[in-house]
Amino acid sequence: SPPVLDAAWSEIVRLDHGTDRTFGSTVRAMVLNAEPAQRPAMETKLLAVLARAEATDVARLFACRMLALIGSAKAVPALTALLAEAKTADAARYALDAIDDPAAGDALRGALEKLSGPAKAGLIGSIALRGDAKAIPALVAIKARASEPAIVRTAATRALERLQAKA
């Protein structure tokens, strides 16, 4: 590929608010216009961004947004790790929402006991959105747990209504 496109992939680790977003725009256009056969290589490059210690928070969020478009089961382990970080939990969850693979559902269910407060309520919403009936027992327990904040218990109640309506 042309040098400017190769540079875009390496430069996105430095994305930040108030900086040049050209490289991000280039990568976004490449992802949006990718043929199915091109997506695995792009997914690998996005996962490399997540793995780089020097990647900015903005770069991690960007990579998650792009993985929501083209991610596969291969992205699930990296996204699962990001679920546990407050700064990246929402972006990782959105990416996992979009991955049509049982591993993504397993990751979301697995994070239920690791998150709390609004992040946990959002996670529960994702589980409901995916129609994940395997989560029903865990959601019943969360709904009944008096120590959970109201936002979490309410999310569990709504998710159960949605999931049980589908059953």
PDB file of C-alpha atoms in Angstrom:
ATOM      1  CA  SER A   1       0.000   0.000   0.000  1.00  0.00           C
ATOM      2  CA  PRO A   2       1.099   3.609  -0.520  1.00  0.00           C
ATOM      3  CA  PRO A   3       3.398   5.040   2.189  1.00  0.00           C
ATOM      4  CA  VAL A   4       0.759   7.571   3.318  1.00  0.00           C
ATOM      5  CA  LEU A   5      -1.682   4.726   4.068  1.00  0.00           C
ATOM      6  CA  ASP A   6       0.967   2.752   5.974  1.00  0.00           C
ATOM      7  CA  ALA A   7       1.764   5.918   7.941  1.00  0.00           C
ATOM      8  CA  ALA A   8      -1.901   6.386   8.823  1.00  0.00           C
ATOM      9  CA  TRP A   9      -1.965   3.023  10.615  1.00  0.00           C
ATOM     10  CA  SER A  10       1.161   3.791  12.638  1.00  0.00           C
ATOM     11  CA  GLU A  11       0.160   7.386  13.400  1.00  0.00           C
ATOM     12  CA  ILE A  12      -3.293   6.618  14.818  1.00  0.00           C
ATOM     13  CA  VAL A  13      -1.678   5.558  18.114  1.00  0.00           C
ATOM     14  CA  ARG A  14      -1.040   9.287  18.682  1.00  0.00           C
ATOM     15  CA  LEU A  15      -4.600  10.487  18.047  1.00  0.00           C
ATOM     16  CA  ASP A  16      -5.685  13.014  20.646  1.00  0.00           C
ATOM     17  CA  HIS A  17      -8.144  15.820  21.159  1.00  0.00           C
ATOM     18  CA  GLY A  18      -7.047  18.990  19.402  1.00  0.00           C
ATOM     19  CA  THR A  19      -4.458  17.293  17.211  1.00  0.00           C
ATOM     20  CA  ASP A  20      -4.327  16.478  13.509  1.00  0.00           C
ATOM     21  CA  ARG A  21      -7.055  13.914  12.812  1.00  0.00           C
ATOM     22  CA  THR A  22      -6.057  13.295   9.175  1.00  0.00           C
ATOM     23  CA  PHE A  23      -4.595   9.870   9.918  1.00  0.00           C
ATOM     24  CA  GLY A  24      -7.727   8.846  11.803  1.00  0.00           C
ATOM     25  CA  SER A  25      -9.920  10.030   8.945  1.00  0.00           C
ATOM     26  CA  THR A  26      -7.793   8.062   6.472  1.00  0.00           C
ATOM     27  CA  VAL A  27      -8.025   4.859   8.509  1.00  0.00           C
ATOM     28  CA  ARG A  28     -11.759   5.352   9.081  1.00  0.00           C
ATOM     29  CA  ALA A  29     -12.341   5.723   5.329  1.00  0.00           C
ATOM     30  CA  MET A  30     -10.266   2.598   4.646  1.00  0.00           C
ATOM     31  CA  VAL A  31     -12.276   0.604   7.220  1.00  0.00           C
ATOM     32  CA  LEU A  32     -15.634   1.869   5.959  1.00  0.00           C
ATOM     33  CA  ASN A  33     -14.742   1.055   2.347  1.00  0.00           C
ATOM     34  CA  ALA A  34     -13.007  -2.266   3.036  1.00  0.00           C
ATOM     35  CA  GLU A  35     -13.994  -5.330   1.078  1.00  0.00           C
ATOM     36  CA  PRO A  36     -14.721  -8.320   3.346  1.00  0.00           C
ATOM     37  CA  ALA A  37     -11.401  -9.914   2.333  1.00  0.00           C
ATOM     38  CA  GLN A  38      -9.509  -6.800   3.519  1.00  0.00           C
ATOM     39  CA  ARG A  39     -11.084  -6.682   6.980  1.00  0.00           C
ATOM     40  CA  PRO A  40      -8.951  -9.318   8.774  1.00  0.00           C
ATOM     41  CA  ALA A  41      -5.707  -7.454   7.990  1.00  0.00           C
ATOM     42  CA  MET A  42      -7.263  -4.174   9.151  1.00  0.00           C
ATOM     43  CA  GLU A  43      -8.559  -5.833  12.301  1.00  0.00           C
ATOM     44  CA  THR A  44      -5.007  -7.028  13.031  1.00  0.00           C
ATOM     45  CA  LYS A  45      -3.708  -3.462  12.635  1.00  0.00           C
ATOM     46  CA  LEU A  46      -6.407  -2.095  14.968  1.00  0.00           C
ATOM     47  CA  LEU A  47      -5.595  -4.747  17.571  1.00  0.00           C
ATOM     48  CA  ALA A  48      -1.933  -3.713  17.293  1.00  0.00           C
ATOM     49  CA  VAL A  49      -2.982  -0.152  18.176  1.00  0.00           C
ATOM     50  CA  LEU A  50      -4.750  -1.429  21.307  1.00  0.00           C
ATOM     51  CA  ALA A  51      -1.659  -3.432  22.272  1.00  0.00           C
ATOM     52  CA  ARG A  52       0.747  -0.484  22.041  1.00  0.00           C
ATOM     53  CA  ALA A  53       1.580   0.991  25.435  1.00  0.00           C
ATOM     54  CA  GLU A  54       2.008   4.471  23.953  1.00  0.00           C
ATOM     55  CA  ALA A  55      -1.468   4.509  22.375  1.00  0.00           C
ATOM     56  CA  THR A  56      -3.460   7.485  23.650  1.00  0.00           C
ATOM     57  CA  ASP A  57      -6.898   7.077  25.199  1.00  0.00           C
ATOM     58  CA  VAL A  58      -8.351   8.691  22.058  1.00  0.00           C
ATOM     59  CA  ALA A  59      -6.491   6.159  19.888  1.00  0.00           C
ATOM     60  CA  ARG A  60      -7.892   3.269  21.949  1.00  0.00           C
ATOM     61  CA  LEU A  61     -11.433   4.644  21.654  1.00  0.00           C
ATOM     62  CA  PHE A  62     -10.956   5.118  17.911  1.00  0.00           C
ATOM     63  CA  ALA A  63      -9.687   1.546  17.484  1.00  0.00           C
ATOM     64  CA  CYS A  64     -12.720   0.243  19.386  1.00  0.00           C
ATOM     65  CA  ARG A  65     -15.066   2.241  17.148  1.00  0.00           C
ATOM     66  CA  MET A  66     -13.405   0.783  14.060  1.00  0.00           C
ATOM     67  CA  LEU A  67     -13.542  -2.739  15.544  1.00  0.00           C
ATOM     68  CA  ALA A  68     -17.286  -2.244  16.024  1.00  0.00           C
ATOM     69  CA  LEU A  69     -17.423  -2.020  12.222  1.00  0.00           C
ATOM     70  CA  ILE A  70     -15.108  -4.900  11.261  1.00  0.00           C
ATOM     71  CA  GLY A  71     -14.227  -6.829  14.425  1.00  0.00           C
ATOM     72  CA  SER A  72     -14.492 -10.599  14.717  1.00  0.00           C
ATOM     73  CA  ALA A  73     -13.944 -13.186  17.423  1.00  0.00           C
ATOM     74  CA  LYS A  74     -10.218 -12.416  17.061  1.00  0.00           C
ATOM     75  CA  ALA A  75     -10.822  -8.992  18.679  1.00  0.00           C
ATOM     76  CA  VAL A  76     -12.732 -10.322  21.685  1.00  0.00           C
ATOM     77  CA  PRO A  77      -9.757 -10.940  24.039  1.00  0.00           C
ATOM     78  CA  ALA A  78      -8.358  -7.411  23.575  1.00  0.00           C
ATOM     79  CA  LEU A  79     -11.805  -5.842  23.929  1.00  0.00           C
ATOM     80  CA  THR A  80     -12.520  -7.937  27.024  1.00  0.00           C
ATOM     81  CA  ALA A  81      -9.412  -6.515  28.685  1.00  0.00           C
ATOM     82  CA  LEU A  82     -10.635  -2.983  27.898  1.00  0.00           C
ATOM     83  CA  LEU A  83     -14.026  -3.692  29.508  1.00  0.00           C
ATOM     84  CA  ALA A  84     -12.307  -3.611  32.896  1.00  0.00           C
ATOM     85  CA  GLU A  85     -10.872  -0.095  32.401  1.00  0.00           C
ATOM     86  CA  ALA A  86     -13.243   2.767  33.226  1.00  0.00           C
ATOM     87  CA  LYS A  87     -11.922   4.942  30.374  1.00  0.00           C
ATOM     88  CA  THR A  88     -12.438   2.285  27.710  1.00  0.00           C
ATOM     89  CA  ALA A  89     -15.302   0.139  29.063  1.00  0.00           C
ATOM     90  CA  ASP A  90     -18.025   1.833  26.993  1.00  0.00           C
ATOM     91  CA  ALA A  91     -16.046   1.784  23.741  1.00  0.00           C
ATOM     92  CA  ALA A  92     -15.080  -1.865  24.254  1.00  0.00           C
ATOM     93  CA  ARG A  93     -18.692  -2.740  24.995  1.00  0.00           C
ATOM     94  CA  TYR A  94     -19.932  -1.030  21.818  1.00  0.00           C
ATOM     95  CA  ALA A  95     -17.382  -2.975  19.782  1.00  0.00           C
ATOM     96  CA  LEU A  96     -18.378  -6.257  21.437  1.00  0.00           C
ATOM     97  CA  ASP A  97     -22.076  -5.436  20.831  1.00  0.00           C
ATOM     98  CA  ALA A  98     -21.392  -5.479  17.107  1.00  0.00           C
ATOM     99  CA  ILE A  99     -19.373  -8.713  16.968  1.00  0.00           C
ATOM    100  CA  ASP A 100     -21.669 -11.523  15.925  1.00  0.00           C
ATOM    101  CA  ASP A 101     -19.815 -14.331  17.651  1.00  0.00           C
ATOM    102  CA  PRO A 102     -20.617 -16.288  20.836  1.00  0.00           C
ATOM    103  CA  ALA A 103     -17.246 -15.246  22.287  1.00  0.00           C
ATOM    104  CA  ALA A 104     -18.475 -11.629  22.440  1.00  0.00           C
ATOM    105  CA  GLY A 105     -21.536 -12.674  24.449  1.00  0.00           C
ATOM    106  CA  ASP A 106     -19.332 -14.757  26.755  1.00  0.00           C
ATOM    107  CA  ALA A 107     -17.075 -11.735  27.314  1.00  0.00           C
ATOM    108  CA  LEU A 108     -19.986  -9.441  28.166  1.00  0.00           C
ATOM    109  CA  ARG A 109     -21.502 -11.965  30.584  1.00  0.00           C
ATOM    110  CA  GLY A 110     -18.076 -12.578  32.111  1.00  0.00           C
ATOM    111  CA  ALA A 111     -17.676  -8.888  32.910  1.00  0.00           C
ATOM    112  CA  LEU A 112     -20.964  -8.681  34.856  1.00  0.00           C
ATOM    113  CA  GLU A 113     -19.287  -9.300  38.203  1.00  0.00           C
ATOM    114  CA  LYS A 114     -16.256  -7.140  37.383  1.00  0.00           C
ATOM    115  CA  LEU A 115     -18.037  -3.843  36.671  1.00  0.00           C
ATOM    116  CA  SER A 116     -20.157  -1.615  38.883  1.00  0.00           C
ATOM    117  CA  GLY A 117     -22.418   1.425  38.703  1.00  0.00           C
ATOM    118  CA  PRO A 118     -23.150   3.017  35.327  1.00  0.00           C
ATOM    119  CA  ALA A 119     -20.584   0.828  33.521  1.00  0.00           C
ATOM    120  CA  LYS A 120     -22.378  -2.287  34.779  1.00  0.00           C
ATOM    121  CA  ALA A 121     -25.778  -0.840  33.832  1.00  0.00           C
ATOM    122  CA  GLY A 122     -24.481  -0.198  30.303  1.00  0.00           C
ATOM    123  CA  LEU A 123     -23.075  -3.704  30.136  1.00  0.00           C
ATOM    124  CA  ILE A 124     -26.480  -5.105  31.098  1.00  0.00           C
ATOM    125  CA  GLY A 125     -28.043  -3.013  28.327  1.00  0.00           C
ATOM    126  CA  SER A 126     -25.626  -4.523  25.828  1.00  0.00           C
ATOM    127  CA  ILE A 127     -26.515  -8.027  26.962  1.00  0.00           C
ATOM    128  CA  ALA A 128     -30.217  -7.245  26.480  1.00  0.00           C
ATOM    129  CA  LEU A 129     -29.534  -5.671  23.080  1.00  0.00           C
ATOM    130  CA  ARG A 130     -27.780  -8.853  21.971  1.00  0.00           C
ATOM    131  CA  GLY A 131     -30.744 -10.932  23.178  1.00  0.00           C
ATOM    132  CA  ASP A 132     -28.438 -13.051  25.329  1.00  0.00           C
ATOM    133  CA  ALA A 133     -30.777 -15.428  27.174  1.00  0.00           C
ATOM    134  CA  LYS A 134     -27.769 -17.183  28.760  1.00  0.00           C
ATOM    135  CA  ALA A 135     -27.463 -14.097  31.000  1.00  0.00           C
ATOM    136  CA  ILE A 136     -30.928 -14.481  32.554  1.00  0.00           C
ATOM    137  CA  PRO A 137     -29.775 -16.294  35.743  1.00  0.00           C
ATOM    138  CA  ALA A 138     -27.056 -13.694  36.407  1.00  0.00           C
ATOM    139  CA  LEU A 139     -29.497 -10.843  35.741  1.00  0.00           C
ATOM    140  CA  VAL A 140     -32.084 -12.333  38.117  1.00  0.00           C
ATOM    141  CA  ALA A 141     -29.385 -12.442  40.824  1.00  0.00           C
ATOM    142  CA  ILE A 142     -28.293  -8.842  40.120  1.00  0.00           C
ATOM    143  CA  LYS A 143     -31.893  -7.588  40.191  1.00  0.00           C
ATOM    144  CA  ALA A 144     -32.420  -9.216  43.610  1.00  0.00           C
ATOM    145  CA  ARG A 145     -29.120  -8.027  45.130  1.00  0.00           C
ATOM    146  CA  ALA A 146     -29.903  -5.158  47.520  1.00  0.00           C
ATOM    147  CA  SER A 147     -26.267  -4.021  47.469  1.00  0.00           C
ATOM    148  CA  GLU A 148     -26.491  -3.127  43.767  1.00  0.00           C
ATOM    149  CA  PRO A 149     -27.184   0.553  43.020  1.00  0.00           C
ATOM    150  CA  ALA A 150     -30.637   1.386  41.699  1.00  0.00           C
ATOM    151  CA  ILE A 151     -29.294   2.106  38.198  1.00  0.00           C
ATOM    152  CA  VAL A 152     -27.932  -1.451  37.970  1.00  0.00           C
ATOM    153  CA  ARG A 153     -31.049  -3.120  39.385  1.00  0.00           C
ATOM    154  CA  THR A 154     -33.237  -1.077  37.014  1.00  0.00           C
ATOM    155  CA  ALA A 155     -31.061  -2.083  34.043  1.00  0.00           C
ATOM    156  CA  ALA A 156     -31.327  -5.739  35.100  1.00  0.00           C
ATOM    157  CA  THR A 157     -35.118  -5.445  35.401  1.00  0.00           C
ATOM    158  CA  ARG A 158     -35.415  -3.926  31.911  1.00  0.00           C
ATOM    159  CA  ALA A 159     -33.030  -6.469  30.415  1.00  0.00           C
ATOM    160  CA  LEU A 160     -35.008  -9.345  31.933  1.00  0.00           C
ATOM    161  CA  GLU A 161     -38.250  -7.922  30.548  1.00  0.00           C
ATOM    162  CA  ARG A 162     -36.707  -7.717  27.091  1.00  0.00           C
ATOM    163  CA  LEU A 163     -35.071 -11.147  27.221  1.00  0.00           C
ATOM    164  CA  GLN A 164     -38.110 -12.919  28.686  1.00  0.00           C
ATOM    165  CA  ALA A 165     -40.390 -11.310  26.090  1.00  0.00           C
ATOM    166  CA  LYS A 166     -38.263 -12.975  23.384  1.00  0.00           C
ATOM    167  CA  ALA A 167     -38.314 -16.387  25.065  1.00  0.00           C
TER     168      ALA A 167
END
